[in-house]
Coordinates of C-alpha atoms in Angstrom, one line a residue:
Chain A
X1 CA 87.5 121.5 148.0
X2 CA 83.5 121.3 148.0
X3 CA 81.6 119.6 150.3
X4 CA 81.9 115.8 150.3
X5 CA 79.1 114.4 147.9
X6 CA 76.5 112.4 149.7
X7 CA 76.4 109.8 147.4
X8 CA 79.6 108.8 146.9
X9 CA 81.5 105.8 148.5
X10 CA 82.7 106.9 151.8
X11 CA 85.9 106.2 150.8
X12 CA 86.0 108.8 148.0
X13 CA 85.0 111.4 150.0
X14 CA 87.7 110.8 152.8
X15 CA 90.5 110.2 149.7
X16 CA 89.5 113.6 148.5
X17 CA 90.5 115.3 152.0
X18 CA 93.4 113.8 152.9
X19 CA 95.3 116.7 151.4
X20 CA 97.3 114.4 149.0
X21 CA 96.4 114.7 145.6
X22 CA 96.5 111.3 143.3
X23 CA 96.9 111.3 139.1
X24 CA 97.1 108.9 136.5
X25 CA 99.7 111.2 134.8
X26 CA 103.0 110.4 133.6
X27 CA 105.9 112.5 134.6
X28 CA 105.9 114.1 131.3
X29 CA 102.6 114.4 131.1
X30 CA 102.5 115.7 134.9
X31 CA 105.1 118.6 134.0
X32 CA 103.4 119.9 130.8
X33 CA 100.1 120.0 132.4
X34 CA 101.7 122.0 135.1
X35 CA 103.2 124.1 132.2
X36 CA 100.0 124.6 130.7
X37 CA 98.4 126.0 134.1
X38 CA 96.9 122.7 135.0
X39 CA 96.7 121.6 138.6
X40 CA 96.0 118.0 139.1
X41 CA 94.0 117.7 142.4
X42 CA 92.4 113.7 142.2
X43 CA 92.1 111.2 140.1
X44 CA 88.6 110.6 139.8
X45 CA 86.8 107.4 138.6
X46 CA 82.9 106.5 138.1
X47 CA 81.6 102.9 138.2
X48 CA 78.6 101.2 136.7
X49 CA 77.4 97.4 136.1
X50 CA 74.4 97.5 133.6
X51 CA 72.2 94.6 132.6
X52 CA 69.8 94.9 129.9
X53 CA 67.2 91.8 129.2
X54 CA 65.6 93.2 125.9
X55 CA 63.3 89.9 125.4
X56 CA 60.5 88.9 127.3
X57 CA 58.0 89.8 129.3
X58 CA 59.3 92.1 131.3
X59 CA 61.2 94.3 128.6
X60 CA 59.9 97.2 128.3
X61 CA 60.5 96.6 124.4
X62 CA 58.4 93.6 124.6
X63 CA 60.8 92.1 122.1
X64 CA 59.7 88.2 123.1
X65 CA 56.7 88.8 120.6
X66 CA 58.4 88.6 116.6
X67 CA 62.3 87.8 115.7
X68 CA 61.5 90.7 113.6
X69 CA 62.4 94.1 114.3
X70 CA 61.4 97.1 112.7
X71 CA 58.8 99.4 114.8
X72 CA 61.3 101.0 117.1
X73 CA 62.2 103.7 114.8
X74 CA 65.6 104.1 113.2
X75 CA 67.7 102.2 110.5
X76 CA 65.8 99.1 108.9
X77 CA 66.2 97.3 105.5
X78 CA 64.2 94.4 104.4
X79 CA 64.9 91.6 101.8
X80 CA 63.2 89.6 100.1
X81 CA 63.6 85.9 98.5
X82 CA 64.3 86.2 94.7
X83 CA 63.1 82.9 94.2
X84 CA 59.7 82.7 94.7
X85 CA 58.9 79.8 96.6
X86 CA 57.7 79.4 99.8
X87 CA 59.3 77.1 102.5
X88 CA 59.3 76.5 106.3
X89 CA 63.1 75.9 105.6
X90 CA 63.3 78.4 103.0
X91 CA 64.2 82.4 104.7
X92 CA 62.0 84.1 102.2
X93 CA 62.2 87.4 104.2
X94 CA 65.0 89.3 105.7
X95 CA 65.7 92.4 107.5
X96 CA 68.2 94.5 109.5
X97 CA 67.1 96.8 112.3
X98 CA 68.9 99.2 114.5
X99 CA 68.3 97.7 118.0
X100 CA 68.0 101.0 120.1
X101 CA 67.2 99.1 123.5
X102 CA 71.5 98.3 123.2
X103 CA 72.4 101.4 122.4
X104 CA 69.9 103.2 124.8
X105 CA 71.2 100.4 127.8
X106 CA 75.0 101.2 126.7
X107 CA 74.4 105.1 126.4
X108 CA 72.7 104.5 130.4
X109 CA 76.0 102.5 131.6
X110 CA 78.1 105.1 130.2
X111 CA 76.6 107.9 130.9
X112 CA 76.3 106.8 134.7
X113 CA 79.8 106.2 135.2
X114 CA 81.0 109.0 133.4
X115 CA 78.8 111.7 135.8
X116 CA 79.7 109.8 138.7
X117 CA 83.5 110.7 137.5
X118 CA 82.5 114.1 137.2
X119 CA 80.9 114.2 140.6
X120 CA 84.3 112.8 142.2
X121 CA 85.6 115.8 139.8
X122 CA 83.0 118.7 141.5
X123 CA 83.8 117.2 144.7
X124 CA 87.3 118.4 144.6
X125 CA 86.8 121.5 143.0
X126 CA 88.0 120.6 139.4
X127 CA 87.9 122.7 136.1
X128 CA 88.6 119.7 134.3
X129 CA 89.4 116.3 133.7
X130 CA 92.3 115.1 131.8
X131 CA 93.4 112.0 130.4
X132 CA 90.2 110.1 130.2
X133 CA 90.3 106.1 129.9
X134 CA 86.9 104.3 129.8
X135 CA 86.6 100.7 129.6
X136 CA 83.9 98.1 129.3
X137 CA 84.3 94.9 130.3
X138 CA 81.9 91.4 130.5
X139 CA 81.0 90.6 133.9
X140 CA 80.3 86.7 134.0
X141 CA 76.5 86.1 132.0
X142 CA 75.7 87.4 129.1
X143 CA 74.0 91.1 128.8
X144 CA 76.3 92.1 131.7
X145 CA 78.6 95.1 131.1
X146 CA 80.6 97.1 133.5
X147 CA 81.9 100.8 132.6
X148 CA 84.3 102.0 134.3
X149 CA 85.7 105.6 133.6
X150 CA 88.5 107.4 134.5
X151 CA 91.0 110.4 134.9
X152 CA 93.0 113.0 136.7
X153 CA 90.9 116.3 137.5
X154 CA 93.0 119.2 137.2
X155 CA 92.3 123.1 138.5
X156 CA 93.1 125.7 136.0
X157 CA 95.4 128.4 137.8
X158 CA 93.3 132.3 137.6
X159 CA 90.3 130.8 135.5
X160 CA 86.9 130.7 136.8
X161 CA 85.1 127.6 137.3
X162 CA 83.8 125.9 134.2
X163 CA 80.1 126.9 132.8
X164 CA 77.0 125.6 135.5
X165 CA 80.0 124.1 137.8
X166 CA 80.5 120.7 135.2
X167 CA 84.0 120.3 134.4
X168 CA 85.1 120.0 130.7
X169 CA 86.7 116.7 129.9
X170 CA 89.1 115.5 127.6
X171 CA 90.7 111.9 126.5
X172 CA 94.2 113.9 125.7
X173 CA 96.9 115.0 128.3
X174 CA 100.1 116.5 128.6
X175 CA 101.6 117.3 125.3
X176 CA 99.0 116.4 123.1
X177 CA 96.6 118.5 125.1
X178 CA 98.9 121.5 124.9
X179 CA 99.4 121.2 120.9
X180 CA 95.5 120.9 120.9
X181 CA 95.2 123.9 122.8
X182 CA 97.9 125.7 121.1
X183 CA 96.2 124.9 117.9
X184 CA 92.9 127.1 118.8
X185 CA 90.9 124.4 120.2
X186 CA 89.3 123.7 123.9
X187 CA 88.1 120.1 124.8
X188 CA 84.5 120.5 126.2
X189 CA 84.1 116.8 126.3
X190 CA 84.4 113.1 125.9
X191 CA 82.0 111.7 123.3
X192 CA 80.9 108.1 123.0
X193 CA 78.1 106.5 121.3
X194 CA 77.1 102.9 120.4
X195 CA 75.5 101.3 117.5
X196 CA 73.7 98.0 117.0
X197 CA 72.3 96.3 114.1
X198 CA 70.9 92.9 113.6
X199 CA 71.0 91.1 111.1
X200 CA 68.2 88.6 110.2
X201 CA 69.5 86.8 107.3
X202 CA 67.2 86.2 103.7
X203 CA 68.3 83.2 101.9
X204 CA 70.7 84.6 99.9
X205 CA 72.7 86.3 102.5
X206 CA 72.8 82.4 104.2
X207 CA 73.5 80.9 101.0
X208 CA 76.7 83.6 100.2
X209 CA 77.7 82.9 103.8
X210 CA 78.0 79.8 103.9
X211 CA 79.1 79.0 100.1
X212 CA 76.1 77.0 99.1
X213 CA 74.9 79.3 96.0
X214 CA 74.8 76.3 94.1
X215 CA 72.7 75.2 91.4
X216 CA 72.5 71.8 90.4
X217 CA 75.5 70.7 92.3
X218 CA 77.5 73.5 90.4
X219 CA 79.0 76.4 92.0
X220 CA 78.2 79.6 91.2
X221 CA 80.2 82.8 90.7
X222 CA 80.6 84.9 93.9
X223 CA 78.5 87.9 94.5
X224 CA 78.7 90.3 97.3
X225 CA 76.9 89.7 100.6
X226 CA 75.1 93.1 100.4
X227 CA 72.9 92.6 103.2
X228 CA 75.7 92.4 105.0
X229 CA 77.1 95.1 103.6
X230 CA 74.7 97.5 104.5
X231 CA 74.4 96.2 108.1
X232 CA 77.8 96.9 108.6
X233 CA 78.0 100.2 107.2
X234 CA 75.0 101.4 109.1
X235 CA 76.6 100.4 112.1
X236 CA 79.3 102.9 111.5
X237 CA 77.2 105.9 110.1
X238 CA 74.6 105.4 112.9
X239 CA 77.7 105.7 115.7
X240 CA 78.8 108.8 113.4
X241 CA 75.6 110.4 113.5
X242 CA 74.9 109.7 117.5
X243 CA 78.1 111.5 118.2
X244 CA 77.7 113.9 115.7
X245 CA 74.0 114.7 117.6
X246 CA 76.0 115.2 120.9
X247 CA 78.4 118.0 119.4
X248 CA 76.4 121.0 119.1
X249 CA 78.3 122.7 116.5
X250 CA 81.4 121.9 118.1
X251 CA 83.8 118.8 116.3
X252 CA 85.0 116.0 117.0
X253 CA 88.8 115.0 117.2
X254 CA 90.9 111.9 117.8
X255 CA 87.8 109.7 117.3
X256 CA 88.3 106.2 117.6
X257 CA 86.1 103.5 115.9
X258 CA 86.2 99.6 117.1
X259 CA 83.8 97.3 115.5
X260 CA 82.7 93.9 116.4
X261 CA 80.4 91.2 115.5
X262 CA 79.0 88.3 117.0
X263 CA 77.1 85.4 115.1
X264 CA 73.8 84.1 116.3
X265 CA 73.2 81.6 113.6
X266 CA 73.2 80.7 110.2
X267 CA 73.5 84.3 108.6
X268 CA 72.4 86.3 111.6
X269 CA 74.7 88.5 113.4
X270 CA 74.9 91.5 115.7
X271 CA 76.9 94.2 114.6
X272 CA 78.5 96.9 117.7
X273 CA 80.0 100.0 116.6
X274 CA 81.9 102.1 119.4
X275 CA 82.9 105.8 118.4
X276 CA 84.9 107.5 120.7
X277 CA 86.6 111.2 120.7
X278 CA 87.1 114.3 121.6
X279 CA 84.3 117.1 121.6
X280 CA 86.4 120.6 120.5
X281 CA 85.5 123.7 120.3
X282 CA 87.3 126.0 118.2
X283 CA 88.2 129.4 120.5
X284 CA 90.5 131.7 117.9
X285 CA 90.9 131.4 114.0
X286 CA 92.9 129.6 113.3
X287 CA 96.6 130.5 112.3
X288 CA 98.2 128.6 109.5
X289 CA 101.8 126.8 110.1
X290 CA 104.7 127.4 107.8
X291 CA 104.9 123.8 106.0
X292 CA 107.1 121.6 108.6
X293 CA 110.9 121.7 107.8
X294 CA 111.8 118.0 107.4
X295 CA 114.5 116.8 109.2
X296 CA 116.7 113.6 109.5
X297 CA 117.5 112.4 112.7
X298 CA 121.6 111.3 112.8
X299 CA 121.0 108.9 115.9
Chain B
X1 CA 100.8 134.2 106.2
X2 CA 99.6 132.6 102.3
X3 CA 98.5 129.0 101.8
X4 CA 101.3 128.5 99.6
X5 CA 104.0 126.2 101.2
X6 CA 106.7 128.0 102.9
X7 CA 109.6 125.6 103.5
X8 CA 112.0 126.5 106.1
X9 CA 110.3 129.6 106.9
X10 CA 111.4 131.3 110.2
X11 CA 109.6 130.0 113.4
X12 CA 106.9 131.3 115.0
X13 CA 107.0 133.6 118.5
X14 CA 107.1 131.1 121.4
X15 CA 103.4 130.8 122.5
X16 CA 102.6 131.4 126.2
X17 CA 100.7 128.4 126.6
X18 CA 99.1 129.4 130.1
X19 CA 97.6 132.4 128.7
X20 CA 96.0 130.3 126.0
X21 CA 94.6 127.3 128.0
X22 CA 92.8 130.8 130.3
X23 CA 91.4 131.9 126.6
X24 CA 90.5 128.9 126.0
X25 CA 88.5 128.0 129.3
X26 CA 86.7 130.9 128.4
X27 CA 85.3 130.2 125.0
X28 CA 83.2 127.3 127.1
X29 CA 81.4 130.6 128.4
X30 CA 80.3 131.9 124.7
X31 CA 78.8 130.4 121.9
X32 CA 80.3 128.1 119.7
X33 CA 82.8 129.5 117.0
X34 CA 82.0 127.1 114.1
X35 CA 78.3 126.5 112.9
X36 CA 80.1 123.3 110.7
X37 CA 81.3 121.1 112.5
X38 CA 83.8 117.9 111.5
X39 CA 84.5 114.4 113.2
X40 CA 88.5 113.4 112.4
X41 CA 90.4 110.4 113.9
X42 CA 93.7 112.3 113.1
X43 CA 96.1 113.1 115.4
X44 CA 96.8 116.8 116.7
X45 CA 99.6 116.7 114.7
X46 CA 98.3 115.4 111.9
X47 CA 95.7 118.0 111.3
X48 CA 98.6 120.7 111.7
X49 CA 100.3 119.5 108.9
X50 CA 97.1 119.8 106.9
X51 CA 96.5 122.8 107.9
X52 CA 100.1 124.0 106.6
X53 CA 99.6 123.0 103.1
X54 CA 96.1 124.6 103.2
X55 CA 93.6 121.1 103.6
X56 CA 91.0 120.6 106.2
X57 CA 89.5 117.4 107.9
X58 CA 86.3 117.5 107.1
X59 CA 84.9 113.8 108.0
X60 CA 85.3 110.2 109.6
X61 CA 84.4 108.2 106.2
X62 CA 84.5 104.2 105.7
X63 CA 83.7 101.9 103.1
X64 CA 82.9 98.1 103.5
X65 CA 82.3 95.1 101.5
X66 CA 81.9 91.5 101.5
X67 CA 82.0 89.4 98.7
X68 CA 81.3 85.4 98.7
X69 CA 83.5 82.6 97.7
X70 CA 81.8 79.5 96.7
X71 CA 81.7 76.2 98.4
X72 CA 84.5 73.8 96.9
X73 CA 87.1 76.6 96.0
X74 CA 89.5 75.8 98.7
X75 CA 90.1 72.1 98.0
X76 CA 93.0 70.5 96.4
X77 CA 94.0 71.5 92.6
X78 CA 96.2 73.2 90.7
X79 CA 97.2 76.6 89.7
X80 CA 95.2 79.6 90.7
X81 CA 92.3 80.3 92.4
X82 CA 90.4 82.4 90.2
X83 CA 87.9 82.2 92.5
X84 CA 89.3 83.7 95.5
X85 CA 91.3 86.5 93.3
X86 CA 88.3 87.7 91.6
X87 CA 86.2 87.9 95.2
X88 CA 89.3 89.8 96.8
X89 CA 88.8 92.4 94.1
X90 CA 85.2 92.5 93.9
X91 CA 85.9 93.1 97.7
X92 CA 87.9 95.9 97.9
X93 CA 86.2 97.5 94.5
X94 CA 82.9 97.6 96.3
X95 CA 84.4 99.2 100.1
X96 CA 86.2 101.5 98.1
X97 CA 83.1 102.7 96.0
X98 CA 81.1 103.3 99.6
X99 CA 84.2 105.5 100.8
X100 CA 84.4 107.1 97.9
X101 CA 80.5 108.1 97.6
X102 CA 80.7 109.0 101.9
X103 CA 84.1 111.3 100.9
X104 CA 81.6 112.7 98.4
X105 CA 78.7 113.3 100.1
X106 CA 80.7 115.2 103.5
X107 CA 82.4 117.3 100.7
X108 CA 86.0 115.7 100.7
X109 CA 88.5 115.5 98.0
X110 CA 90.2 112.5 99.2
X111 CA 90.6 110.5 102.3
X112 CA 93.7 110.2 104.3
X113 CA 95.4 107.4 107.1
X114 CA 93.1 104.7 105.5
X115 CA 92.9 101.9 108.1
X116 CA 92.7 98.9 105.6
X117 CA 91.4 95.7 107.2
X118 CA 90.8 92.4 105.2
X119 CA 89.6 89.2 106.4
X120 CA 89.8 86.0 104.8
X121 CA 87.0 83.3 105.5
X122 CA 86.4 80.1 103.6
X123 CA 83.3 81.3 102.1
X124 CA 83.0 85.2 101.9
X125 CA 86.4 87.9 101.7
X126 CA 85.7 91.4 104.2
X127 CA 87.6 94.3 103.0
X128 CA 86.7 97.7 105.7
X129 CA 88.2 100.7 104.8
X130 CA 88.5 103.7 107.6
X131 CA 89.7 107.1 107.3
X132 CA 89.4 111.0 107.3
X133 CA 87.7 112.9 104.6
X134 CA 89.9 115.6 103.6
X135 CA 89.6 119.0 101.5
X136 CA 91.8 121.8 100.5
X137 CA 90.0 124.7 103.1
X138 CA 87.0 126.3 101.6
X139 CA 87.0 123.9 98.2
X140 CA 83.6 123.2 97.0
X141 CA 82.1 119.4 96.6
X142 CA 83.3 116.9 94.2
X143 CA 81.6 113.9 92.3
X144 CA 82.6 110.7 94.0
X145 CA 84.5 109.3 90.7
X146 CA 87.0 112.5 91.5
X147 CA 87.9 111.5 94.7
X148 CA 90.7 109.9 96.0
X149 CA 91.6 107.0 99.0
X150 CA 94.9 107.0 100.2
X151 CA 96.6 104.9 103.5
X152 CA 99.3 107.5 103.5
X153 CA 99.0 109.1 107.0
X154 CA 98.4 112.7 106.6
X155 CA 102.2 113.7 107.4
X156 CA 103.3 111.6 104.5
X157 CA 100.3 113.3 102.5
X158 CA 101.5 116.4 103.4
X159 CA 105.2 115.4 102.3
X160 CA 103.9 114.4 99.0
X161 CA 102.2 117.4 98.3
X162 CA 104.9 119.4 99.5
X163 CA 107.3 117.4 96.9
X164 CA 104.8 118.2 94.3
X165 CA 103.4 114.7 93.8
X166 CA 99.3 114.0 94.1
X167 CA 97.9 110.9 95.4
X168 CA 95.2 109.3 93.1
X169 CA 93.8 106.6 94.9
X170 CA 94.6 102.7 96.3
X171 CA 95.8 100.2 93.6
X172 CA 95.4 96.5 94.9
X173 CA 96.6 93.0 93.6
X174 CA 96.2 89.4 95.0
X175 CA 96.5 86.0 93.4
X176 CA 95.8 82.7 95.6
X177 CA 97.3 79.6 94.6
X178 CA 97.1 75.8 95.6
X179 CA 100.5 75.0 97.5
X180 CA 101.3 72.5 94.2
X181 CA 101.8 68.4 94.9
X182 CA 104.7 66.2 93.8
X183 CA 104.2 62.8 92.8
X184 CA 104.9 60.0 95.6
X185 CA 107.8 58.9 93.8
X186 CA 109.2 62.0 93.7
X187 CA 108.3 63.1 97.2
X188 CA 110.4 60.0 97.9
X189 CA 113.1 60.2 96.1
X190 CA 113.2 64.0 96.9
X191 CA 113.2 63.1 100.7
X192 CA 116.9 63.2 101.1
X193 CA 118.4 65.5 98.7
X194 CA 119.3 69.3 98.9
X195 CA 117.1 70.1 96.3
X196 CA 115.2 73.2 94.9
X197 CA 111.6 72.4 94.7
X198 CA 110.9 73.7 91.2
X199 CA 107.0 73.2 91.3
X200 CA 106.9 75.4 94.8
X201 CA 109.1 78.0 93.5
X202 CA 107.3 78.3 90.5
X203 CA 104.2 78.4 91.8
X204 CA 104.8 80.8 94.5
X205 CA 106.8 83.1 92.1
X206 CA 104.1 83.2 89.9
X207 CA 101.5 84.2 92.5
X208 CA 103.6 86.6 94.1
X209 CA 104.7 88.6 90.1
X210 CA 101.1 88.0 89.2
X211 CA 99.7 89.9 92.4
X212 CA 102.2 92.7 91.5
X213 CA 101.1 92.8 87.9
X214 CA 97.5 93.4 89.2
X215 CA 98.4 95.8 91.2
X216 CA 100.7 97.9 88.4
X217 CA 97.6 97.6 86.1
X218 CA 95.4 99.1 88.8
X219 CA 97.4 101.6 89.2
X220 CA 97.8 102.5 85.5
X221 CA 94.2 102.6 84.9
X222 CA 94.0 105.5 87.5
X223 CA 96.7 107.3 85.1
X224 CA 99.1 106.9 88.1
X225 CA 103.3 107.1 87.4
X226 CA 104.0 105.0 90.7
X227 CA 102.6 103.3 93.7
X228 CA 104.3 104.4 97.3
X229 CA 103.9 102.6 100.5
X230 CA 103.2 99.2 99.1
X231 CA 102.1 96.7 101.9
X232 CA 102.5 92.8 100.7
X233 CA 101.0 90.2 102.9
X234 CA 101.7 86.5 102.1
X235 CA 100.9 83.2 104.1
X236 CA 98.6 80.0 104.1
X237 CA 94.8 80.3 104.9
X238 CA 94.0 79.5 108.9
X239 CA 91.4 77.0 107.2
X240 CA 93.4 75.7 104.4
X241 CA 97.1 75.5 104.9
X242 CA 97.4 74.0 101.4
X243 CA 96.3 77.4 99.8
X244 CA 98.1 80.5 100.0
X245 CA 97.4 84.0 99.4
X246 CA 99.5 86.9 98.2
X247 CA 98.1 90.4 98.0
X248 CA 99.7 94.0 97.5
X249 CA 98.3 97.4 98.2
X250 CA 99.8 100.9 97.8
X251 CA 98.8 104.5 97.1
X252 CA 99.0 105.6 93.4
X253 CA 100.8 108.8 92.9
X254 CA 101.6 111.1 89.7
X255 CA 103.4 114.1 89.7
X256 CA 100.7 117.3 89.9
X257 CA 103.3 119.9 88.0
X258 CA 106.0 119.8 85.7
X259 CA 109.0 118.3 88.0
X260 CA 109.2 116.9 91.1
X261 CA 109.9 119.8 93.6
X262 CA 113.5 118.2 96.0
X263 CA 113.1 118.8 99.4
X264 CA 116.5 119.4 101.5
X265 CA 115.8 117.9 104.7
X266 CA 118.3 119.4 107.8
X267 CA 120.5 117.1 110.0
X268 CA 119.7 116.9 113.7
X269 CA 120.9 115.4 116.6
X270 CA 118.7 114.6 119.4
X271 CA 119.7 115.7 122.8
X272 CA 117.1 113.5 124.9
X273 CA 117.2 109.7 125.9
X274 CA 114.0 108.4 124.1
X275 CA 111.1 108.0 125.9
X276 CA 107.9 105.7 125.9
X277 CA 105.0 107.8 125.1
X278 CA 102.1 107.6 126.9
X279 CA 99.1 106.6 125.6
X280 CA 95.7 106.6 127.4
X281 CA 93.8 104.6 125.2
X282 CA 96.7 101.9 126.8
X283 CA 94.9 101.5 129.8
X284 CA 92.3 100.3 128.4
X285 CA 93.6 96.8 128.6
X286 CA 92.5 95.7 125.1

């Protein structure tokens, strides 16, 4: 085991030095890991509680000055009112834009928790971390999120340590990891990213979402709510591109996308998309399998 | 080993998984093997199934559309709520068009494993599609109009291809109706009787058949001969319990060649007890 890490909690260092290993693996996954030559050395985890403030004078983004975004780079689309009149109650202009400060704060929180998990793994002299689970939960106030990343640190029998000393990581464990390796892929790291898109609705979006696009009391036919549809597509595309930018030529396998939206006012909403997956690298040319033989179970 | 299907081919030699693991770890010390990366939500089993028939995953793609429903549409009335039915169809069309474009742009020939999410609100209907674009290994790009979208899993897609069939797209049909009212006199008269409520029966019957007919028409429009894996949902709206919606969707298929290829499955008796599979994602607690 490596020297105790100076910035880990004392209890973590005591736990690592106890001589017994811990793991989050089920018994079948534990057996499968041993079969692959992976020796569990300890259950490792990292935490981070993040608060991000993007409005107000202390915000580095100086967002309190205007409700409209843009100017921060990234995705932005604008819509103009088709009615041609100006009124204090008529939203003559709308915008979708990427909230990069939310994405960076999430990335900082996840990255901190992830790197702390790796720190624990390195303290154990691990080569990799399998069965990674990451969660983010709200803690009390709006804008405060706890990131928790954990997994089982393993050593590979008769193999050199990872390049640069940083363990490889994967969401997979046991049989699924064995199948991945047998198929010719090596896990490099878990990949996760978030995208946040803000919708400031213009008049047509507001009317269509409220069903009030009538003329002189006569309901008009429905129409596609293009502003929100564009924002929803953009949130997913941005998350995918952000994760892809982490790949450096590797592939994302077993991806999982979770999208949530929060209504902030009449027609206004914030859309968040979290994309997770395993970054994998092909280490051998693919040898196509014969077509699987269909079977019927008799019990 | 060719890329042609070989049913019942001899099993490969057992793999030394420890040696493969050591070899895989060595890959971390070398340059990346491929230049073009791919993103996929398929499991490794599904990806292996695809490779077995000469296909490969390309990109995680999506399509989203929201279509408005005017105010007052859900109020009491009679017959079909045509604006809601039309909005549902338009929302699906918009989402499918967008996922077609994403698939074509990524170089895919079709999308498999599509997760179909629909949500019906009082003033808008939302449809979200998410799946993995796939293509024959090394194939060139095709136009968005030639792309197929299917909610079949990669395993079922493999089985379909092996049987000689091809997916063409998603067929969708929906019908929204008002639950019909009886007159006060009729309701009082029938209160203590064992009697069929014919107004309900006819309305629900008509609505269900309309939804299925629209799905079938959608399939015929794609020159398909059948629809597989049909899913049917029905129920009252949360915000208007007197309005009932019926929706059906499935994958349109047709024979790729001259005739169906009959499979000969083997009978097996598993000797291990069923054990719950561990899902690491379940620990996320959501």
